[in-house]
Amino acid sequence: MRKFMIQCKAELKRTIRNRRFLISSVLLPLAFYLFFTSTFGDQQVGGTTFSAYYMISMAVFGVMGGAVQTLSVRYAQERAQGWMKTLRITPVSHTQYILAKMFAQMVLSAIIIAVIFLAGLLVKHVDLSIQVWIESALWIWVGSLPFMALGILLGLVSGKASVQVISSGVYLILAMVGGLWMPIESFSKSMRSVSEWTPTYRFAHVVWNMIEGKSVHVQDIIVLLVYLALFIIVSTMISKRQEAVNA
Amino acid sequence: MGNVIELERVTKQYGPNKAVDHLSLSIKSGQVVALLGPNGAGKTTAISLILGLKRPTAGTVRLLGGNPQDEHIRGRIGAILQEVDVIDRLKVKEVIDLFRSYYAHPMPTERLLRLAGLEKEAELFTEHLSGGQKRRLQFALALSGDPEVIFLDEPTVGMDVTSRRVFWEMLRALAQGGRTIVLTTHYLEEADAIADRILVINHGKIVADGTPDQLKGSLGGRYISFIAGPAIQQDDLAALPGIDRTEWNGRHVKLYTANTDSLLFSLVERGFDMKDIEIKGGGLNEVFEQVIETEGAGIK
């Protein structure tokens, strides 16, 4: 356990020292939130205010982006630089190592959620019950799992040079199509049906429902679980094949 | 003492090529062994097989009496691999402490920094280190678990003269502590200076095996060379006692022998017409070249 915490701490330090992470996963969502809510803040979206709705969108956007980008870039680089090979001759198992990375990422996710939620509460005076605040924060935190798995998968299939472009592309497309930047109510009908298949939409939809006082759709959770399983299965298959080639 | 490393008829095949070909060897505890050979000889593949990074096509590999992929075996070894970079955005000291956390009985951080000569660089970020400093950091990482067996794959490549000297000193100190050290190198001086056993590898096979002195002595690296006068016939020289091999280069002759002293006496005794006589005392370089050229036929 001590071992695990030291590994997590090292991963945390490395991410926090990365300015790119700070900008794209914390400052960008925060800036988007403050800017767009100042423009459309009083409008109603679904059964809630835009300030509340977009607070959720941006928290999801930051957490998702951090998970996909940090994990994929880090993992691809470490594979390319032979760091994974170095670890294979230490007593640390590959699984332990990946879990430590994911755990560190979850600590960062908690920070991103806190920053955006505090901006909503203190700057935009978002009014929610304590229960909804806690539930939605917890959901965003746990619901980031499929995106961490996606980050690992992208890190596994991309090279050191291509990983930045691939992961940024995937993350921006998922954010846009999933309706994190603009509510999918404003999309065309065909676009909307595409959105509904993205993991990002399903991820955020759970929390949008929470703050609107609606019940959570089981369908959303099933789609996310299927994505999670898919990413893990494909990663395992690719990793097995890469091992066989290198052995 | 028992064998720390045992390879039994190990073959590693890539398509039609055998990187390692029916390699059998055993290394005893406390030995300092150099795997010496030209590029592409199979040294790195041999190390990777011993470390369990690659699986043999045939044969068995035992490290510390067990499977190199077992966690508890990996806790007792350390290695510097080739073409490996250290993770970034951590300070030297932080990476070392991270690595120490992997092992049950790690060496103290201060000692690792001192051994690797990185005391002044402890607070530097790894991405700001020079190539040689990075290599020394890898050395500190390889030692962080206080390993019984240390593997070093071309450890001094990319090191400047100072780094290399510091590194050799460290290795000697470590060897005195009773650790088993296995290194690959294509620097002969390195093998000669550090190892108490040299395995010459070429085309995936061991072509010579012995102490540096044994190799120098038994392999006939010693020779006498001179410019032969027109009266000297090839047959005259071939008839001399104790000659292993004769090389003619125009009128320039090289006579290989285990005993250069007695050969010189016989040459002078017979009154051969010779100019520019030179005696070469069997450096490892010559041995190495000879072994590689003749594919080690008949030597071992």
mmCIF file of C-alpha atoms in Angstrom, chain B:
data_model
loop_
_atom_site.group_PDB
_atom_site.id
_atom_site.type_symbol
_atom_site.label_atom_id
_atom_site.label_comp_id
_atom_site.label_asym_id
_atom_site.label_seq_id
_atom_site.Cartn_x
_atom_site.Cartn_y
_atom_site.Cartn_z
ATOM 1 C CA MET B 1 28.887 -21.186 -4.355
ATOM 2 C CA GLY B 2 26.029 -22.081 -6.671
ATOM 3 C CA ASN B 3 25.229 -20.871 -10.121
ATOM 4 C CA VAL B 4 23.422 -17.581 -10.301
ATOM 5 C CA ILE B 5 22.704 -17.848 -14.001
ATOM 6 C CA GLU B 6 22.183 -21.016 -15.987
ATOM 7 C CA LEU B 7 21.425 -21.255 -19.675
ATOM 8 C CA GLU B 8 20.902 -24.650 -21.240
ATOM 9 C CA ARG B 9 21.020 -24.887 -25.026
ATOM 10 C CA VAL B 10 19.109 -21.637 -25.375
ATOM 11 C CA THR B 11 18.114 -20.580 -28.873
ATOM 12 C CA LYS B 12 16.321 -17.399 -29.897
ATOM 13 C CA GLN B 13 15.171 -17.388 -33.461
ATOM 14 C CA TYR B 14 13.740 -14.524 -35.519
ATOM 15 C CA GLY B 15 12.453 -15.995 -38.748
ATOM 16 C CA PRO B 16 15.405 -17.828 -40.245
ATOM 17 C CA ASN B 17 17.962 -15.934 -38.125
ATOM 18 C CA LYS B 18 19.259 -17.271 -34.864
ATOM 19 C CA ALA B 19 20.186 -14.317 -32.645
ATOM 20 C CA VAL B 20 21.270 -16.796 -29.991
ATOM 21 C CA ASP B 21 22.212 -20.287 -31.071
ATOM 22 C CA HIS B 22 22.271 -23.223 -28.637
ATOM 23 C CA LEU B 23 23.894 -21.119 -25.963
ATOM 24 C CA SER B 24 24.817 -22.916 -22.757
ATOM 25 C CA LEU B 25 26.555 -21.149 -19.921
ATOM 26 C CA SER B 26 26.612 -20.926 -16.178
ATOM 27 C CA ILE B 27 27.774 -18.007 -14.084
ATOM 28 C CA LYS B 28 28.753 -18.448 -10.462
ATOM 29 C CA SER B 29 27.890 -16.137 -7.619
ATOM 30 C CA GLY B 30 30.379 -13.309 -7.219
ATOM 31 C CA GLN B 31 31.797 -13.494 -10.739
ATOM 32 C CA VAL B 32 32.265 -10.409 -12.858
ATOM 33 C CA VAL B 33 31.567 -11.546 -16.395
ATOM 34 C CA ALA B 34 31.916 -9.575 -19.601
ATOM 35 C CA LEU B 35 30.033 -10.631 -22.705
ATOM 36 C CA LEU B 36 32.253 -9.380 -25.461
ATOM 37 C CA GLY B 37 31.440 -9.343 -29.140
ATOM 38 C CA PRO B 38 30.904 -7.179 -32.214
ATOM 39 C CA ASN B 39 27.582 -5.425 -32.849
ATOM 40 C CA GLY B 40 24.839 -7.876 -33.673
ATOM 41 C CA ALA B 41 26.673 -10.795 -32.071
ATOM 42 C CA GLY B 42 23.712 -11.611 -29.815
ATOM 43 C CA LYS B 43 24.919 -10.056 -26.551
ATOM 44 C CA THR B 44 21.815 -7.966 -25.926
ATOM 45 C CA THR B 45 19.519 -10.832 -26.885
ATOM 46 C CA ALA B 46 21.388 -13.074 -24.450
ATOM 47 C CA ILE B 47 20.914 -10.520 -21.636
ATOM 48 C CA SER B 48 17.232 -10.057 -22.528
ATOM 49 C CA LEU B 49 16.733 -13.814 -22.355
ATOM 50 C CA ILE B 50 18.439 -14.049 -18.967
ATOM 51 C CA LEU B 51 16.282 -11.189 -17.681
ATOM 52 C CA GLY B 52 13.083 -12.746 -18.992
ATOM 53 C CA LEU B 53 12.394 -9.786 -21.279
ATOM 54 C CA LYS B 54 12.422 -12.209 -24.177
ATOM 55 C CA ARG B 55 11.274 -15.797 -24.257
ATOM 56 C CA PRO B 56 13.649 -18.398 -25.707
ATOM 57 C CA THR B 57 12.556 -20.312 -28.801
ATOM 58 C CA ALA B 58 14.148 -23.387 -27.246
ATOM 59 C CA GLY B 59 16.145 -24.247 -24.125
ATOM 60 C CA THR B 60 15.862 -23.183 -20.506
ATOM 61 C CA VAL B 61 16.941 -20.074 -18.618
ATOM 62 C CA ARG B 62 17.315 -19.964 -14.857
ATOM 63 C CA LEU B 63 18.133 -16.846 -12.903
ATOM 64 C CA LEU B 64 18.895 -17.180 -9.173
ATOM 65 C CA GLY B 65 17.533 -20.698 -9.424
ATOM 66 C CA GLY B 66 14.147 -19.597 -10.688
ATOM 67 C CA ASN B 67 12.116 -17.989 -13.418
ATOM 68 C CA PRO B 68 13.394 -14.493 -14.245
ATOM 69 C CA GLN B 69 9.808 -13.260 -14.581
ATOM 70 C CA ASP B 70 8.955 -14.078 -10.958
ATOM 71 C CA GLU B 71 8.429 -11.027 -8.795
ATOM 72 C CA HIS B 72 10.674 -12.245 -5.999
ATOM 73 C CA ILE B 73 13.501 -12.949 -8.447
ATOM 74 C CA ARG B 74 13.132 -9.496 -9.974
ATOM 75 C CA GLY B 75 13.442 -8.033 -6.501
ATOM 76 C CA ARG B 76 16.970 -9.416 -6.254
ATOM 77 C CA ILE B 77 18.373 -8.108 -9.535
ATOM 78 C CA GLY B 78 19.098 -4.758 -11.124
ATOM 79 C CA ALA B 79 19.868 -3.811 -14.697
ATOM 80 C CA ILE B 80 20.819 -1.048 -17.059
ATOM 81 C CA LEU B 81 19.227 -1.687 -20.432
ATOM 82 C CA GLN B 82 19.995 -0.124 -23.764
ATOM 83 C CA GLU B 83 17.858 2.510 -25.478
ATOM 84 C CA VAL B 84 15.970 3.380 -22.356
ATOM 85 C CA ASP B 85 15.174 6.883 -21.175
ATOM 86 C CA VAL B 86 14.282 7.972 -17.642
ATOM 87 C CA ILE B 87 10.793 9.395 -16.986
ATOM 88 C CA ASP B 88 10.573 13.175 -17.028
ATOM 89 C CA ARG B 89 9.206 15.846 -14.691
ATOM 90 C CA LEU B 90 10.744 14.211 -11.647
ATOM 91 C CA LYS B 91 13.909 15.231 -9.841
ATOM 92 C CA VAL B 92 16.842 12.826 -9.712
ATOM 93 C CA LYS B 93 16.219 12.175 -6.047
ATOM 94 C CA GLU B 94 12.512 11.632 -6.617
ATOM 95 C CA VAL B 95 13.056 8.988 -9.301
ATOM 96 C CA ILE B 96 15.548 7.201 -7.070
ATOM 97 C CA ASP B 97 13.118 7.238 -4.140
ATOM 98 C CA LEU B 98 10.342 5.990 -6.404
ATOM 99 C CA PHE B 99 12.504 3.094 -7.512
ATOM 100 C CA ARG B 100 13.609 2.329 -3.966
ATOM 101 C CA SER B 101 9.951 1.942 -3.001
ATOM 102 C CA TYR B 102 9.737 -1.046 -5.391
ATOM 103 C CA TYR B 103 12.157 -3.133 -3.333
ATOM 104 C CA ALA B 104 12.024 -4.802 0.071
ATOM 105 C CA HIS B 105 15.534 -3.786 1.170
ATOM 106 C CA PRO B 106 16.572 -0.726 -0.809
ATOM 107 C CA MET B 107 19.958 0.962 -0.578
ATOM 108 C CA PRO B 108 19.898 4.353 1.168
ATOM 109 C CA THR B 109 19.275 7.247 -1.224
ATOM 110 C CA GLU B 110 22.410 9.076 -0.145
ATOM 111 C CA ARG B 111 24.548 6.057 -0.915
ATOM 112 C CA LEU B 112 23.008 5.646 -4.362
ATOM 113 C CA LEU B 113 23.608 9.301 -5.151
ATOM 114 C CA ARG B 114 27.204 8.963 -4.015
ATOM 115 C CA LEU B 115 27.824 5.756 -5.966
ATOM 116 C CA ALA B 116 26.443 7.278 -9.124
ATOM 117 C CA GLY B 117 28.275 10.558 -8.543
ATOM 118 C CA LEU B 118 25.007 12.484 -8.686
ATOM 119 C CA GLU B 119 25.066 14.254 -5.324
ATOM 120 C CA LYS B 120 25.153 17.681 -6.938
ATOM 121 C CA GLU B 121 22.416 16.763 -9.392
ATOM 122 C CA ALA B 122 19.988 15.367 -6.789
ATOM 123 C CA GLU B 123 17.566 18.268 -7.156
ATOM 124 C CA LEU B 124 17.742 18.510 -10.949
ATOM 125 C CA PHE B 125 14.861 17.432 -13.139
ATOM 126 C CA THR B 126 15.774 14.340 -15.136
ATOM 127 C CA GLU B 127 15.080 16.032 -18.480
ATOM 128 C CA HIS B 128 17.901 18.488 -17.719
ATOM 129 C CA LEU B 129 20.574 15.812 -17.300
ATOM 130 C CA SER B 130 23.276 15.160 -19.877
ATOM 131 C CA GLY B 131 23.478 11.793 -21.603
ATOM 132 C CA GLY B 132 26.221 10.587 -19.275
ATOM 133 C CA GLN B 133 24.383 11.794 -16.181
ATOM 134 C CA LYS B 134 21.244 9.995 -17.326
ATOM 135 C CA ARG B 135 23.247 6.842 -17.746
ATOM 136 C CA ARG B 136 24.597 7.242 -14.202
ATOM 137 C CA LEU B 137 21.078 7.797 -12.922
ATOM 138 C CA GLN B 138 20.075 4.516 -14.572
ATOM 139 C CA PHE B 139 22.953 2.944 -12.741
ATOM 140 C CA ALA B 140 21.660 4.307 -9.441
ATOM 141 C CA LEU B 141 18.210 2.925 -10.306
ATOM 142 C CA ALA B 142 19.682 -0.474 -11.147
ATOM 143 C CA LEU B 143 21.311 -0.541 -7.711
ATOM 144 C CA SER B 144 18.386 0.813 -5.746
ATOM 145 C CA GLY B 145 17.155 -2.619 -4.642
ATOM 146 C CA ASP B 146 20.621 -3.582 -3.373
ATOM 147 C CA PRO B 147 20.697 -6.378 -5.999
ATOM 148 C CA GLU B 148 22.611 -9.643 -5.843
ATOM 149 C CA VAL B 149 22.995 -9.724 -9.609
ATOM 150 C CA ILE B 150 23.609 -6.651 -11.728
ATOM 151 C CA PHE B 151 23.219 -6.596 -15.508
ATOM 152 C CA LEU B 152 24.755 -3.836 -17.549
ATOM 153 C CA ASP B 153 24.056 -3.743 -21.269
ATOM 154 C CA GLU B 154 26.708 -1.531 -22.897
ATOM 155 C CA PRO B 155 26.791 0.613 -19.766
ATOM 156 C CA THR B 156 29.376 3.159 -20.842
ATOM 157 C CA VAL B 157 27.976 4.020 -24.265
ATOM 158 C CA GLY B 158 27.390 7.761 -24.408
ATOM 159 C CA MET B 159 29.464 8.469 -21.310
ATOM 160 C CA ASP B 160 32.196 11.072 -21.392
ATOM 161 C CA VAL B 161 35.648 10.255 -20.067
ATOM 162 C CA THR B 162 34.910 11.441 -16.528
ATOM 163 C CA SER B 163 31.643 9.560 -16.295
ATOM 164 C CA ARG B 164 33.306 6.444 -17.597
ATOM 165 C CA ARG B 165 36.098 6.607 -15.024
ATOM 166 C CA VAL B 166 33.676 7.164 -12.142
ATOM 167 C CA PHE B 167 31.652 4.278 -13.444
ATOM 168 C CA TRP B 168 34.549 1.848 -13.582
ATOM 169 C CA GLU B 169 35.521 2.723 -10.019
ATOM 170 C CA MET B 170 32.001 2.047 -8.842
ATOM 171 C CA LEU B 171 31.893 -1.295 -10.581
ATOM 172 C CA ARG B 172 35.097 -2.397 -8.933
ATOM 173 C CA ALA B 173 33.782 -1.395 -5.524
ATOM 174 C CA LEU B 174 30.562 -3.288 -6.133
ATOM 175 C CA ALA B 175 32.361 -6.393 -7.317
ATOM 176 C CA GLN B 176 34.324 -6.441 -4.077
ATOM 177 C CA GLY B 177 31.050 -6.580 -2.192
ATOM 178 C CA GLY B 178 30.481 -10.084 -3.609
ATOM 179 C CA ARG B 179 27.840 -9.181 -6.142
ATOM 180 C CA THR B 180 27.568 -10.970 -9.458
ATOM 181 C CA ILE B 181 28.005 -8.584 -12.357
ATOM 182 C CA VAL B 182 27.254 -9.341 -15.983
ATOM 183 C CA LEU B 183 28.058 -6.697 -18.558
ATOM 184 C CA THR B 184 28.097 -6.543 -22.307
ATOM 185 C CA THR B 185 30.615 -4.394 -24.064
ATOM 186 C CA HIS B 186 32.511 -3.988 -27.259
ATOM 187 C CA TYR B 187 35.248 -2.050 -25.478
ATOM 188 C CA LEU B 188 38.021 -4.521 -24.880
ATOM 189 C CA GLU B 189 39.804 -2.430 -22.272
ATOM 190 C CA GLU B 190 36.591 -2.372 -20.322
ATOM 191 C CA ALA B 191 36.278 -6.154 -20.304
ATOM 192 C CA ASP B 192 39.961 -6.550 -19.537
ATOM 193 C CA ALA B 193 39.968 -4.044 -16.685
ATOM 194 C CA ILE B 194 36.819 -5.140 -14.881
ATOM 195 C CA ALA B 195 35.920 -8.721 -15.676
ATOM 196 C CA ASP B 196 37.392 -11.827 -14.147
ATOM 197 C CA ARG B 197 35.794 -13.872 -16.891
ATOM 198 C CA ILE B 198 35.261 -12.987 -20.511
ATOM 199 C CA LEU B 199 32.797 -14.702 -22.810
ATOM 200 C CA VAL B 200 33.400 -13.845 -26.442
ATOM 201 C CA ILE B 201 30.175 -14.128 -28.406
ATOM 202 C CA ASN B 202 29.742 -14.105 -32.157
ATOM 203 C CA HIS B 203 26.770 -15.170 -34.287
ATOM 204 C CA GLY B 204 24.899 -16.115 -31.119
ATOM 205 C CA LYS B 205 27.500 -18.595 -29.956
ATOM 206 C CA ILE B 206 30.228 -18.522 -27.357
ATOM 207 C CA VAL B 207 33.494 -18.639 -29.239
ATOM 208 C CA ALA B 208 35.860 -18.188 -26.294
ATOM 209 C CA ASP B 209 35.521 -18.368 -22.533
ATOM 210 C CA GLY B 210 38.139 -17.701 -19.878
ATOM 211 C CA THR B 211 39.901 -15.183 -17.675
ATOM 212 C CA PRO B 212 41.472 -12.253 -19.536
ATOM 213 C CA ASP B 213 44.921 -13.782 -18.933
ATOM 214 C CA GLN B 214 43.878 -17.237 -20.136
ATOM 215 C CA LEU B 215 42.459 -15.769 -23.296
ATOM 216 C CA LYS B 216 45.572 -13.737 -23.951
ATOM 217 C CA GLY B 217 47.847 -16.707 -23.283
ATOM 218 C CA SER B 218 46.083 -19.676 -24.818
ATOM 219 C CA LEU B 219 44.748 -17.984 -27.862
ATOM 220 C CA GLY B 220 48.147 -17.074 -29.251
ATOM 221 C CA GLY B 221 47.554 -13.395 -29.461
ATOM 222 C CA ARG B 222 51.326 -12.980 -29.248
ATOM 223 C CA TYR B 223 53.267 -12.616 -32.444
ATOM 224 C CA ILE B 224 56.564 -11.592 -33.987
ATOM 225 C CA SER B 225 56.436 -9.539 -37.155
ATOM 226 C CA PHE B 226 59.198 -8.469 -39.555
ATOM 227 C CA ILE B 227 60.000 -7.666 -43.171
ATOM 228 C CA ALA B 228 61.342 -10.874 -44.678
ATOM 229 C CA GLY B 229 64.337 -10.701 -47.008
ATOM 230 C CA PRO B 230 64.046 -12.195 -50.523
ATOM 231 C CA ALA B 231 65.826 -15.411 -49.476
ATOM 232 C CA ILE B 232 63.135 -16.437 -47.012
ATOM 233 C CA GLN B 233 60.636 -18.980 -48.304
ATOM 234 C CA GLN B 234 57.217 -19.592 -46.764
ATOM 235 C CA ASP B 235 58.156 -23.201 -46.040
ATOM 236 C CA ASP B 236 61.237 -22.150 -44.043
ATOM 237 C CA LEU B 237 59.073 -20.290 -41.563
ATOM 238 C CA ALA B 238 56.308 -22.870 -41.382
ATOM 239 C CA ALA B 239 58.901 -25.426 -40.282
ATOM 240 C CA LEU B 240 59.785 -23.435 -37.161
ATOM 241 C CA PRO B 241 58.715 -24.985 -33.840
ATOM 242 C CA GLY B 242 55.791 -23.587 -31.803
ATOM 243 C CA ILE B 243 54.120 -21.575 -34.542
ATOM 244 C CA ASP B 244 50.320 -21.403 -34.448
ATOM 245 C CA ARG B 245 49.709 -19.390 -37.560
ATOM 246 C CA THR B 246 51.606 -17.425 -40.207
ATOM 247 C CA GLU B 247 50.402 -14.341 -42.041
ATOM 248 C CA TRP B 248 52.065 -12.973 -45.195
ATOM 249 C CA ASN B 249 51.362 -9.455 -46.386
ATOM 250 C CA GLY B 250 53.689 -8.926 -49.312
ATOM 251 C CA ARG B 251 57.060 -9.390 -47.578
ATOM 252 C CA HIS B 252 55.591 -8.426 -44.200
ATOM 253 C CA VAL B 253 55.305 -11.535 -42.014
ATOM 254 C CA LYS B 254 53.418 -12.158 -38.759
ATOM 255 C CA LEU B 255 54.230 -15.312 -36.801
ATOM 256 C CA TYR B 256 51.729 -16.187 -34.058
ATOM 257 C CA THR B 257 53.003 -18.234 -31.130
ATOM 258 C CA ALA B 258 52.385 -18.827 -27.451
ATOM 259 C CA ASN B 259 56.081 -18.252 -26.727
ATOM 260 C CA THR B 260 57.585 -15.278 -28.531
ATOM 261 C CA ASP B 261 60.896 -15.522 -26.651
ATOM 262 C CA SER B 262 61.932 -18.972 -27.874
ATOM 263 C CA LEU B 263 60.679 -18.229 -31.383
ATOM 264 C CA LEU B 264 62.871 -15.140 -31.532
ATOM 265 C CA PHE B 265 65.908 -17.232 -30.532
ATOM 266 C CA SER B 266 65.201 -19.809 -33.263
ATOM 267 C CA LEU B 267 64.792 -17.068 -35.860
ATOM 268 C CA VAL B 268 68.083 -15.457 -34.926
ATOM 269 C CA GLU B 269 69.822 -18.845 -34.635
ATOM 270 C CA ARG B 270 68.933 -19.707 -38.229
ATOM 271 C CA GLY B 271 70.273 -16.399 -39.446
ATOM 272 C CA PHE B 272 67.157 -15.349 -41.387
ATOM 273 C CA ASP B 273 67.348 -12.082 -43.275
ATOM 274 C CA MET B 274 64.891 -9.935 -41.272
ATOM 275 C CA LYS B 275 64.223 -6.193 -40.923
ATOM 276 C CA ASP B 276 62.009 -4.119 -38.569
ATOM 277 C CA ILE B 277 61.458 -6.896 -36.056
ATOM 278 C CA GLU B 278 58.535 -6.279 -33.694
ATOM 279 C CA ILE B 279 57.217 -8.357 -30.831
ATOM 280 C CA LYS B 280 53.612 -7.934 -29.762
ATOM 281 C CA GLY B 281 52.613 -9.210 -26.346
ATOM 282 C CA GLY B 282 49.184 -10.644 -26.998
ATOM 283 C CA GLY B 283 46.837 -7.795 -26.172
ATOM 284 C CA LEU B 284 43.183 -8.635 -25.887
ATOM 285 C CA ASN B 285 42.574 -6.707 -29.064
ATOM 286 C CA GLU B 286 44.526 -9.187 -31.085
ATOM 287 C CA VAL B 287 42.865 -12.088 -29.313
ATOM 288 C CA PHE B 288 39.494 -10.604 -30.014
ATOM 289 C CA GLU B 289 40.159 -10.011 -33.672
ATOM 290 C CA GLN B 290 41.600 -13.444 -34.050
ATOM 291 C CA VAL B 291 38.648 -15.129 -32.383
ATOM 292 C CA ILE B 292 36.129 -13.239 -34.434
ATOM 293 C CA GLU B 293 38.004 -13.835 -37.698
ATOM 294 C CA THR B 294 38.467 -17.539 -37.217
ATOM 295 C CA GLU B 295 34.974 -18.001 -35.753
ATOM 296 C CA GLY B 296 36.646 -19.537 -32.761
ATOM 297 C CA ALA B 297 37.310 -22.776 -34.577
ATOM 298 C CA GLY B 298 39.008 -25.169 -32.231
ATOM 299 C CA ILE B 299 39.242 -22.730 -29.358
ATOM 300 C CA LYS B 300 37.503 -23.061 -26.032
#
